Short mmCIF file of C-alpha atoms in Angstrom, two decimals:
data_model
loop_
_atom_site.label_atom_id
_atom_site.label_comp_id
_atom_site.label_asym_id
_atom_site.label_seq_id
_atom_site.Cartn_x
_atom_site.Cartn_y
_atom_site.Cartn_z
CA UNK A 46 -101.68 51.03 48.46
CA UNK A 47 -100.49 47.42 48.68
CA UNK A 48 -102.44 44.86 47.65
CA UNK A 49 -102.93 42.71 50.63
CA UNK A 50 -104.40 39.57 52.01
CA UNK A 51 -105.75 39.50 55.50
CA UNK A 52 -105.01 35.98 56.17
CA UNK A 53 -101.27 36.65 55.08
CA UNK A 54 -98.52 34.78 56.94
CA UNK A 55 -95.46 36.65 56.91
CA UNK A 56 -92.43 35.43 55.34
CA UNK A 57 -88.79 35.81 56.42
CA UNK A 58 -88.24 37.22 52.54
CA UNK A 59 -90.73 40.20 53.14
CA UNK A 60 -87.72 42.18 54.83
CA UNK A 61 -85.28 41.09 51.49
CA UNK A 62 -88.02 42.10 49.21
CA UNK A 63 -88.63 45.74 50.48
CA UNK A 64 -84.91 46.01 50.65
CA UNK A 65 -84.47 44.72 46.87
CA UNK A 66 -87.77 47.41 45.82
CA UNK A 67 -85.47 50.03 47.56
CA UNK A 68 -82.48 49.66 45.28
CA UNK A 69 -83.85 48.26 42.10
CA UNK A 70 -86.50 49.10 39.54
CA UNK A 71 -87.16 45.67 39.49
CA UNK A 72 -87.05 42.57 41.51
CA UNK A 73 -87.54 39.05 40.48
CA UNK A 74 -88.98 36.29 42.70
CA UNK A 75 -87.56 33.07 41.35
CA UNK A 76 -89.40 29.66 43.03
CA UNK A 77 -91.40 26.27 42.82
CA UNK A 78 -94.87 26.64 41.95
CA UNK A 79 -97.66 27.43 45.20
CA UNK A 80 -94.22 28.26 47.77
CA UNK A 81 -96.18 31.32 47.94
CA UNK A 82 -94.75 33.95 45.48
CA UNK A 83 -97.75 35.45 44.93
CA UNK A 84 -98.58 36.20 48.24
CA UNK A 85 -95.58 37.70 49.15
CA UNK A 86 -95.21 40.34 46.36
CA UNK A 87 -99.22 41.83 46.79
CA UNK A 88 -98.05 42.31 50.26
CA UNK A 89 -95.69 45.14 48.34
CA UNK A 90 -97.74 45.50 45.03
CA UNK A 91 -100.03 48.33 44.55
CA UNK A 92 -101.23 47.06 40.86
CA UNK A 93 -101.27 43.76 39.72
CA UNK A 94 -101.78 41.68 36.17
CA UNK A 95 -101.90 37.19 36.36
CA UNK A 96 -100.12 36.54 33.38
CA UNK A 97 -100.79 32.25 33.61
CA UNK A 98 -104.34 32.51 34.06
CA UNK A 99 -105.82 36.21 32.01
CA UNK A 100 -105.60 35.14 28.71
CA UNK A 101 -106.09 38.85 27.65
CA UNK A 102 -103.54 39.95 29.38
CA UNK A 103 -101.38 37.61 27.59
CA UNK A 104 -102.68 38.52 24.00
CA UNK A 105 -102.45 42.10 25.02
CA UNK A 106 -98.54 41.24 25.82
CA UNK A 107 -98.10 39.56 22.52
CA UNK A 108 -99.26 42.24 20.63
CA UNK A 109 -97.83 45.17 23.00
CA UNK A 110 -96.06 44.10 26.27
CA UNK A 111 -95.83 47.86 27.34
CA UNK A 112 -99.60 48.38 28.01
CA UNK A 113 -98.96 45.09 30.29
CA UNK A 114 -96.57 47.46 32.20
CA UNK A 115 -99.09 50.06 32.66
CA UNK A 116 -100.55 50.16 36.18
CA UNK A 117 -99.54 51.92 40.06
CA UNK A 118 -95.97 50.91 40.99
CA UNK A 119 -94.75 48.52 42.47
CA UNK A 120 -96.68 46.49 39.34
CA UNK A 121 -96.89 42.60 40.18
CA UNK A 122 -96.40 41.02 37.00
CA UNK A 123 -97.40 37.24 38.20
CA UNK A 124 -95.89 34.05 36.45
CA UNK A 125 -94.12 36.44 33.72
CA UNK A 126 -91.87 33.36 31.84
CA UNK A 127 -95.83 32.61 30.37
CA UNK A 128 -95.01 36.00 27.98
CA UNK A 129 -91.11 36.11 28.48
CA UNK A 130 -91.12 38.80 25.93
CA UNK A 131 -92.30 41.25 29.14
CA UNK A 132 -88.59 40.92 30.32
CA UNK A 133 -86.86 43.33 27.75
CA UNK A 134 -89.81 45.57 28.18
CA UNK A 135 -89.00 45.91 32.05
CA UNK A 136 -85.39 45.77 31.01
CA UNK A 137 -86.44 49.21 29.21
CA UNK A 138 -88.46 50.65 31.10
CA UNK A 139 -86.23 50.63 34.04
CA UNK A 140 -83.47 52.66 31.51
CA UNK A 141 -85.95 55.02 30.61
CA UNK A 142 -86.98 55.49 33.99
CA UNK A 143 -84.57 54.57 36.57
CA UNK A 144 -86.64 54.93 39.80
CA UNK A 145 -86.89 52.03 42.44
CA UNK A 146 -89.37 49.66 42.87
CA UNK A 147 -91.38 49.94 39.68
CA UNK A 148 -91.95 46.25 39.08
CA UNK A 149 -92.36 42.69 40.96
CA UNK A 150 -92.04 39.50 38.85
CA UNK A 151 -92.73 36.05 39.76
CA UNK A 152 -91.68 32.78 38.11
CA UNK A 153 -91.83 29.45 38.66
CA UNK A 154 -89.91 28.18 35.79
CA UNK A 155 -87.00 29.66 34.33
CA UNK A 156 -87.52 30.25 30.61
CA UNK A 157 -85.24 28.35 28.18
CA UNK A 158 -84.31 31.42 25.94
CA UNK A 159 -81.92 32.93 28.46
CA UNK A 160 -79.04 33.34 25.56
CA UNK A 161 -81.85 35.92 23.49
CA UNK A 162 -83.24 37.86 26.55
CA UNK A 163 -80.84 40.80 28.04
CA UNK A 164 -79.71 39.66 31.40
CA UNK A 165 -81.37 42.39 33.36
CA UNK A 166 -78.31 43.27 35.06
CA UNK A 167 -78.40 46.39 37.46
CA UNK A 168 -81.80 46.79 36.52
CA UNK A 169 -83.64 43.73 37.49
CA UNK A 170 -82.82 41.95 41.47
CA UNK A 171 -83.58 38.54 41.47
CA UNK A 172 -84.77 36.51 45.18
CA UNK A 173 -84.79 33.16 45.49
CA UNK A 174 -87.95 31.68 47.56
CA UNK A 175 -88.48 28.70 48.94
CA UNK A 176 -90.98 26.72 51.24
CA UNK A 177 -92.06 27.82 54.64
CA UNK A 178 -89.57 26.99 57.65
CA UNK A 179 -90.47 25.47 60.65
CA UNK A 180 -90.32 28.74 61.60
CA UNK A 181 -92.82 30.68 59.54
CA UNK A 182 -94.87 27.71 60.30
CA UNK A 183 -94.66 28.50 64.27
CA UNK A 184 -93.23 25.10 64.68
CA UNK A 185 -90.01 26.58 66.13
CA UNK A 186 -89.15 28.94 68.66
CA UNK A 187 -85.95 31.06 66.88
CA UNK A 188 -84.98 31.36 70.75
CA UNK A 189 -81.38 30.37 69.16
CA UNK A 190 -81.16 32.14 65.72
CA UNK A 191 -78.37 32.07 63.09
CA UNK A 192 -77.26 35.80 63.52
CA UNK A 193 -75.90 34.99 66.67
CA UNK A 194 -74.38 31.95 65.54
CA UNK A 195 -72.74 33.38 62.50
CA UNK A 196 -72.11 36.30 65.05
CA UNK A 197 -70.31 33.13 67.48
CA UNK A 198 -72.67 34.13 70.41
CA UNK A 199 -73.27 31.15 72.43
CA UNK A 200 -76.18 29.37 73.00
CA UNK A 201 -78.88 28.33 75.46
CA UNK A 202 -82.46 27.29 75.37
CA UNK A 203 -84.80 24.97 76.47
CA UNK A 204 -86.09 21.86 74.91
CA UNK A 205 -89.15 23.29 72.55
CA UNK A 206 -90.70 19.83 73.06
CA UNK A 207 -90.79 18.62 69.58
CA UNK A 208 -90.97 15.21 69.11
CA UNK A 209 -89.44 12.27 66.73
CA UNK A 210 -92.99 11.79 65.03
CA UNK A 211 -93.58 15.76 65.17
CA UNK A 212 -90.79 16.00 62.66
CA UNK A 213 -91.51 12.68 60.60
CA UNK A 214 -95.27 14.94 60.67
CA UNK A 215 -93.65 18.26 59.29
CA UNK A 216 -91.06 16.36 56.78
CA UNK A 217 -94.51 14.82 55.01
CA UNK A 218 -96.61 17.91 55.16
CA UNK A 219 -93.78 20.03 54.13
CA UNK A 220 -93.67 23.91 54.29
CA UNK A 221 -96.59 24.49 51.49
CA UNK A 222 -98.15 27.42 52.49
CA UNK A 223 -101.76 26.43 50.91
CA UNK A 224 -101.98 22.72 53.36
CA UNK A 225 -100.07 24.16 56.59
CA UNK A 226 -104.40 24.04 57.89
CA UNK A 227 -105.25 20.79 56.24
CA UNK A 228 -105.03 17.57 58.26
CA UNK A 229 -101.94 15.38 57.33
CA UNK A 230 -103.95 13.26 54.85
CA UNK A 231 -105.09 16.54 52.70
CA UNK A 232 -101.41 17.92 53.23
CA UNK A 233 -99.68 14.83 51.95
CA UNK A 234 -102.25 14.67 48.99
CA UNK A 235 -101.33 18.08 47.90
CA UNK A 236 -97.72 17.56 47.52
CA UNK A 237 -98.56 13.99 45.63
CA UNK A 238 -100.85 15.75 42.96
CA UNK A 239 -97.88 18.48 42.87
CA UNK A 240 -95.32 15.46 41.97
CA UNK A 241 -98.03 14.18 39.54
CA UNK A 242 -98.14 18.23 37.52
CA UNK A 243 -94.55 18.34 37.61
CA UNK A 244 -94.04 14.66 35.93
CA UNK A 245 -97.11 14.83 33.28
CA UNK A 246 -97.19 18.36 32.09
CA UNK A 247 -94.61 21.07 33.93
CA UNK A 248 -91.60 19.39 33.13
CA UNK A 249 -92.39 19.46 28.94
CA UNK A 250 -92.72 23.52 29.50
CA UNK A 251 -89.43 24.23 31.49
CA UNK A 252 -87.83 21.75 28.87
CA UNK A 253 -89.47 22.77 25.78
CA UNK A 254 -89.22 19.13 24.47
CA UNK A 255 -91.32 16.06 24.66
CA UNK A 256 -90.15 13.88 27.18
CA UNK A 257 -91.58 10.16 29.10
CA UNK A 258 -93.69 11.13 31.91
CA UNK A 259 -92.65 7.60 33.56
CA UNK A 260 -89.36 7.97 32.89
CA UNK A 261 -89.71 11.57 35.00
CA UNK A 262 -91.20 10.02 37.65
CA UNK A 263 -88.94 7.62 37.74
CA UNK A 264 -86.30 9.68 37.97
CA UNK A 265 -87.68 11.54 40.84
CA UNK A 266 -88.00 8.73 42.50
CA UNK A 267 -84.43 8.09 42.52
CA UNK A 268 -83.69 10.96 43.18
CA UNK A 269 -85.84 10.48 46.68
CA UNK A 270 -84.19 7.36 47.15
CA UNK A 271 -80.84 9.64 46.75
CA UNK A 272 -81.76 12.92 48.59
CA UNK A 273 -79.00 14.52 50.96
CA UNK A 274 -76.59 12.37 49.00
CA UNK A 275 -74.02 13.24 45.88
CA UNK A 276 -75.69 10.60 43.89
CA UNK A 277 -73.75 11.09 40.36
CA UNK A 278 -76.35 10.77 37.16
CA UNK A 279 -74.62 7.72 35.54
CA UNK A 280 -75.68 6.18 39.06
CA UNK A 281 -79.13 8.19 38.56
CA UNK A 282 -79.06 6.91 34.89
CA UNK A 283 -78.83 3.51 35.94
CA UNK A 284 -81.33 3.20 38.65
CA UNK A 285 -83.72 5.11 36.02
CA UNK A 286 -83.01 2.39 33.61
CA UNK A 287 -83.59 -0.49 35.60
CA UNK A 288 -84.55 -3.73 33.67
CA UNK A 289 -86.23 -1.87 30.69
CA UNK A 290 -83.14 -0.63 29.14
CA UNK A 291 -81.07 1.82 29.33
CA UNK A 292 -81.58 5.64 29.34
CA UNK A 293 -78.55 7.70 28.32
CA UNK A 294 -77.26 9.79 31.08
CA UNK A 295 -78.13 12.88 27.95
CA UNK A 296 -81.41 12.07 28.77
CA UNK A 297 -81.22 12.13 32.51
CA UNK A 298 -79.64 15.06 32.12
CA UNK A 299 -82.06 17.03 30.64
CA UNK A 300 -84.46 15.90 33.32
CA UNK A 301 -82.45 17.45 35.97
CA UNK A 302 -81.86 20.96 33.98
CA UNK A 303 -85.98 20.93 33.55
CA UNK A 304 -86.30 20.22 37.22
CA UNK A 305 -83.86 22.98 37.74
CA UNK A 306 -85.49 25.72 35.87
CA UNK A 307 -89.20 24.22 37.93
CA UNK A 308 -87.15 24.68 41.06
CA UNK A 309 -88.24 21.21 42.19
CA UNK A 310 -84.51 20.20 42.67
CA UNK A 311 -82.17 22.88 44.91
CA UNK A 312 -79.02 21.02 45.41
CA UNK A 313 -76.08 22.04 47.89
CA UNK A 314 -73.22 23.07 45.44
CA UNK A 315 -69.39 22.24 46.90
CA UNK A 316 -67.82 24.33 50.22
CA UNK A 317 -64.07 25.50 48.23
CA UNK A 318 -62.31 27.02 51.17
CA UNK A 319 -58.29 26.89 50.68
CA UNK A 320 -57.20 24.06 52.55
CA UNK A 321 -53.73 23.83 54.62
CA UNK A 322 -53.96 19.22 54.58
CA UNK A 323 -53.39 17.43 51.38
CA UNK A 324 -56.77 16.58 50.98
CA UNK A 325 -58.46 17.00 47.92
CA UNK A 326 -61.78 18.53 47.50
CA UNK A 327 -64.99 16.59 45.28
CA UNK A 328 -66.70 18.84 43.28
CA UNK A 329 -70.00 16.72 43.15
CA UNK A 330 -73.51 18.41 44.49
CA UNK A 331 -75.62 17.04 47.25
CA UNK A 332 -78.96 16.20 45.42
CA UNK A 333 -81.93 17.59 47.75
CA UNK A 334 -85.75 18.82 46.71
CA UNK A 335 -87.23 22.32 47.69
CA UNK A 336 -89.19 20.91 50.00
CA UNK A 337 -88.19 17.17 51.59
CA UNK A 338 -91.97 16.80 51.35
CA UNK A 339 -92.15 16.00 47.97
CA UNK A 340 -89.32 13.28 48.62
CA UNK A 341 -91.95 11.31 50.84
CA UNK A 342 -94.51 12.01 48.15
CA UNK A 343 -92.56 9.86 44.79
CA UNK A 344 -91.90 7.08 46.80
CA UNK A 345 -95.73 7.33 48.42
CA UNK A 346 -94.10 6.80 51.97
CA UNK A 347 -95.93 7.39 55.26
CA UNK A 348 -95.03 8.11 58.72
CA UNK A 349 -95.43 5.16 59.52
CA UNK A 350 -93.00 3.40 56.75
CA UNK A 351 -90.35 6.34 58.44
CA UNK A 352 -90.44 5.44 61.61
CA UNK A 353 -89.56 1.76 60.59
CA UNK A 354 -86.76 3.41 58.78
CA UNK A 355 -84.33 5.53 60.80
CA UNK A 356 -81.08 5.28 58.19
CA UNK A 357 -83.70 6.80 55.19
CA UNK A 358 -85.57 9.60 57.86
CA UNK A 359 -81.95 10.96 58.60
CA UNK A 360 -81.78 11.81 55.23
CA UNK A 361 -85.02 13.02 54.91
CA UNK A 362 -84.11 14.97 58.37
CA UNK A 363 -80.88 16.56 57.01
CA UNK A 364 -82.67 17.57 53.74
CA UNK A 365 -85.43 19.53 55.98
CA UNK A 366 -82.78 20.90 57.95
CA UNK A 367 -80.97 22.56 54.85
CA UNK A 368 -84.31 23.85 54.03
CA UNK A 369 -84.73 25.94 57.08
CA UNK A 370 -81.13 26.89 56.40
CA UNK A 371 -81.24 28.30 53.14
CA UNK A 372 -84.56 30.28 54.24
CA UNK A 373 -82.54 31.65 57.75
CA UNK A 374 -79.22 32.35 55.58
CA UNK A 375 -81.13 34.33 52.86
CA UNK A 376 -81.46 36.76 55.73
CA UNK A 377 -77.68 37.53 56.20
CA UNK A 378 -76.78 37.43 52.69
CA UNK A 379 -75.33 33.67 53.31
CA UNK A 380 -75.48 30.67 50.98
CA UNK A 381 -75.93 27.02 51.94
CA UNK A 382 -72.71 24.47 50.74
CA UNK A 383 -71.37 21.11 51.85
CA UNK A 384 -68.05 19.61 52.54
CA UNK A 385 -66.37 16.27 51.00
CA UNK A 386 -62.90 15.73 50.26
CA UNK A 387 -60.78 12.42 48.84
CA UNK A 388 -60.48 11.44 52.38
CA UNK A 389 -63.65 10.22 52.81
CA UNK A 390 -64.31 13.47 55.45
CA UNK A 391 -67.72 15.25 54.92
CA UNK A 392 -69.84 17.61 56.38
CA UNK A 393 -73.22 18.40 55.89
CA UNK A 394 -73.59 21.88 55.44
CA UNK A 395 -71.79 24.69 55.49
CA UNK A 396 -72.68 28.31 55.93
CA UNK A 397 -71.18 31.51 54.42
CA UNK A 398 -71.73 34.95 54.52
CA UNK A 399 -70.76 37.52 51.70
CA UNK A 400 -68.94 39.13 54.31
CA UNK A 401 -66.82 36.52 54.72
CA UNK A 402 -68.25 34.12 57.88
CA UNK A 403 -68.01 30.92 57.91
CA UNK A 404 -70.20 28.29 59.93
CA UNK A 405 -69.79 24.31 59.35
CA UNK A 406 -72.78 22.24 60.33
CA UNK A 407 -73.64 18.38 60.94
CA UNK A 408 -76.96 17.56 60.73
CA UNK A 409 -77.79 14.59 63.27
CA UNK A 410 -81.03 12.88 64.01
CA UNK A 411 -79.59 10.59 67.39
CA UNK A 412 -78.11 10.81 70.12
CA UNK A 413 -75.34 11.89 72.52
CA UNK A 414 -72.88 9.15 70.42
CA UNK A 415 -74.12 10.56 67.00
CA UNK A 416 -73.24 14.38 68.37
CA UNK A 417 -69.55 13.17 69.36
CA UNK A 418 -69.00 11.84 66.17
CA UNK A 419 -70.47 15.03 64.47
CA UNK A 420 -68.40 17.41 67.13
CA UNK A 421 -65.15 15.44 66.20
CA UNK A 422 -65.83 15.99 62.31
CA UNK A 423 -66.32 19.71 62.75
CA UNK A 424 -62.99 19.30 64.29
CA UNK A 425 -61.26 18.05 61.83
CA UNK A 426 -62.50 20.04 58.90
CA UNK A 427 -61.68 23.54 60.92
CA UNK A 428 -58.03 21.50 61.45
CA UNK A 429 -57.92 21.32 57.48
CA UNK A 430 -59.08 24.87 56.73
CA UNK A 431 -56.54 27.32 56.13
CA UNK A 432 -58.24 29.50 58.47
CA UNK A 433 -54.94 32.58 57.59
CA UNK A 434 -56.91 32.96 54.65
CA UNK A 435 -60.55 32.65 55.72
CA UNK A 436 -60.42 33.11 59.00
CA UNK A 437 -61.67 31.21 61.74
CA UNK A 438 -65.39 29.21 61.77
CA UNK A 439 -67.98 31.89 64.03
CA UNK A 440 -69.12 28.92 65.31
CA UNK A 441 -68.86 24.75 65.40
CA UNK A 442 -72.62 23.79 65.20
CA UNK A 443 -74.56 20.44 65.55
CA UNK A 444 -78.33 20.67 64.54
CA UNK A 445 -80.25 17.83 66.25
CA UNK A 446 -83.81 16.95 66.29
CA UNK A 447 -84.89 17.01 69.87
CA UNK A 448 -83.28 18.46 73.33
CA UNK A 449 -81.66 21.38 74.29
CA UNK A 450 -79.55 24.08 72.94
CA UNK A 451 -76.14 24.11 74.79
CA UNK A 452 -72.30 24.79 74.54
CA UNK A 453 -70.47 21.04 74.89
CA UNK A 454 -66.79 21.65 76.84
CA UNK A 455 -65.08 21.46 73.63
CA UNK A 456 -66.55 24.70 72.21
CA UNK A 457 -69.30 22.72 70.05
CA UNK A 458 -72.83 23.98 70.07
CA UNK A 459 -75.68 21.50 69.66
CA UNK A 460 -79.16 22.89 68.78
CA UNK A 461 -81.99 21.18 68.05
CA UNK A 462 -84.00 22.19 65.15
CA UNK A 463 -87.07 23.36 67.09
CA UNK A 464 -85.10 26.19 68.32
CA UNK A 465 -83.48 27.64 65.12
CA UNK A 466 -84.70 30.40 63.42
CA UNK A 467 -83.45 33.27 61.94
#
């Protein structure tokens, strides 16, 4: 019998989870600390063991990770990377008994001794999770959802009546599932005292060095200043440095790997499709957060301070807008990428499916003259493609923040976020 919670919101990776149970002995749900791992596997687990907070547990494991193990299947094994020595012992218990769904592990930092620990490969699934969507959060309708639009449906609804300061409201709260029922103060708290872990103490265990909690903070806050962009780290390394001298870009570096393996950072790696112009394509990531939450929360911004800022809350906007799009894609088996060549052309986000569909997306928080300019972009990437090899885009979408869902004349669909789902 699963181990459930009656107060349990349900997730769109509950579907992916059962599916990975049903074809591996293990699965592994990688994600930043309180996304709500935890939750979502004793929806599925029918034993359980809290490896970061029973310390007997963990001598128990040090001494003899198998009676760890012990327990009804599927066994949650919660926060495992505390006693990474647990991940050979599910390696071989899955070879000496090969059945399905045995095991659920949850991280939130990936451990540093990857090169001694056996990769786990056919035996152990790994998920990625994430923050709640708008969504899971009942802040939008999915009357428009991204099956169709991979599937190039069209598209009509109505306008779900969000509003400019509803959004500036759900970028600062963010999709935490433990403040979605505070008030916005107690939400925006929560996320501040979450910056505050990762930069005093988190950041030394994913690294396994000593590091400058100042200089980490710092460097997050850069990285705010930076988000939805393809900020480079000499440029980070600089801004870090400021006027007390300079910080090598080794040092910055390590930063960003530790933030990596906390899975505070999730940046939008490079769309490669063959192209059929001249263009050249950059290589350089699009730096965003896991949650564009905690963005607002280093640079202790407000609504208030966004609202006098329109340039900085389209960032913000895009970067919450990526979010949602990495939690709908998960569904399809689809990853998240961006577009930027030598040309100066870019596009915000771009969708593909492991079977092969492509979607390209712009990501605008104005108006009518904003969506022309972001319609005529998606026209001249699909004019660079060499769509003999890829195919043809399923769809030319612009995500918006308010209005309605429609087809434009030129084959363009313009959705507002409110809308989306999965």
């Amino acid at each position: 019998m699963a181990i459930a919670k009656s107060n349990y919101r349900p997730r769109i990776v509950d579907e992916e989870l059962r599916e990975r149970l049903d074809a591996a002995a293990a699965v592994l749900i990688e994600g930043p600390k309180a996304c709500g791992k935890t939750s979502t596997a004793r929806e599925c687990a029918a034993s359980e063991v809290f490896l970061d907070v029973d310390a007997s547990a963990r001598q128990a494991a040090a001494v003899d990770p198998e009676i760890v193990l012990r327990g009804d299947a599927p066994r949650l094994l919660d926060e495992w990377q505390v006693a990474p020595g647990i991940w050979n012992h599910v390696r071989r218990a899955a070879d000496l008994d090969p059945g399905k769904g045995r095991f659920i592990l949850t991280g939130s930092a990936a451990p540093t001794d990857d090169l001694v620990r056996h990769t786990g490969a056919g035996r152990i699934a790994r998920m990625r999770m994430r923050t709640m969507s708008l969504y899971e959060q009942d802040h939008a309708t999915g009357e428009v959802s991204l099956g169709d639009l991979l599937a190039g449906r069209k598209v009509s609804a109505s306008d779900p009546g969000l509003s400019l300061p509803d959004l500036i409201e759900f970028i600062c709260r963010g999709g935490w599932p433990g403040s979605l029922d505070a008030n916005l103060r107690g939400a925006m708290r929560f996320v501040r005292d979450f910056v505050e872990e990762v930069r005093r103490t988190e950041i030394q265990r994913a690294s396994g060095t000593r590091h400058d909690p100042n200089g980490v903070l710092r460097l997050i806050r850069s990285l705010a200043r930076n988000v939805s962009t393809t900020v480079s780290v000499a440029t980070l390394a600089r801004d870090v440095s400021g006027d007390e001298g300079n910080v090598m870009q080794g040092t910055i570096s390590t930063y960003l790997g530790a933030l990596e393996r906390l899975f505070v950072v999730d940046n939008q790696q490079p769309f490669a499709p063959h192209l059929r112009s001249r263009s050249r394509l950059q290589k350089a990531v699009k730096r965003h957060f896991v949650d564009p939450s905690l963005a607002v929360a280093a640079l202790r911004s407000s609504p208030g301070q966004l609202r006098g800022d329109l340039e900085y809350l389209g960032l913000l906007f895009e970067s919450l807008v990526v979010r949602d799009l990495r939690v709908y894609a998960a569904a399809h088996d689809a990853e998240v990428s961006h577009y930027r060549d030598n040309t100066g052309l870019e596009v915000d986000a771009v969708i593909e499916t492991a079977a092969g569909h492509w979607l390209p997306v712009e990501i605008k928080l104005g108006g009518s003259d904003w969506i022309d300019a972001a319609a005529a972009n998606l026209r001249k990437l699909e004019g660079r493609v060499d769509t003999r090899r890829i195919g043809a885009p399923s769809k030319l979408l612009v995500i918006t923040a308010t209005g309605y869902a429609y087809e434009r004349p030129d084959g363009v669909s313009v959705v507002p976020l409110g809308v989306l789902g999965p």
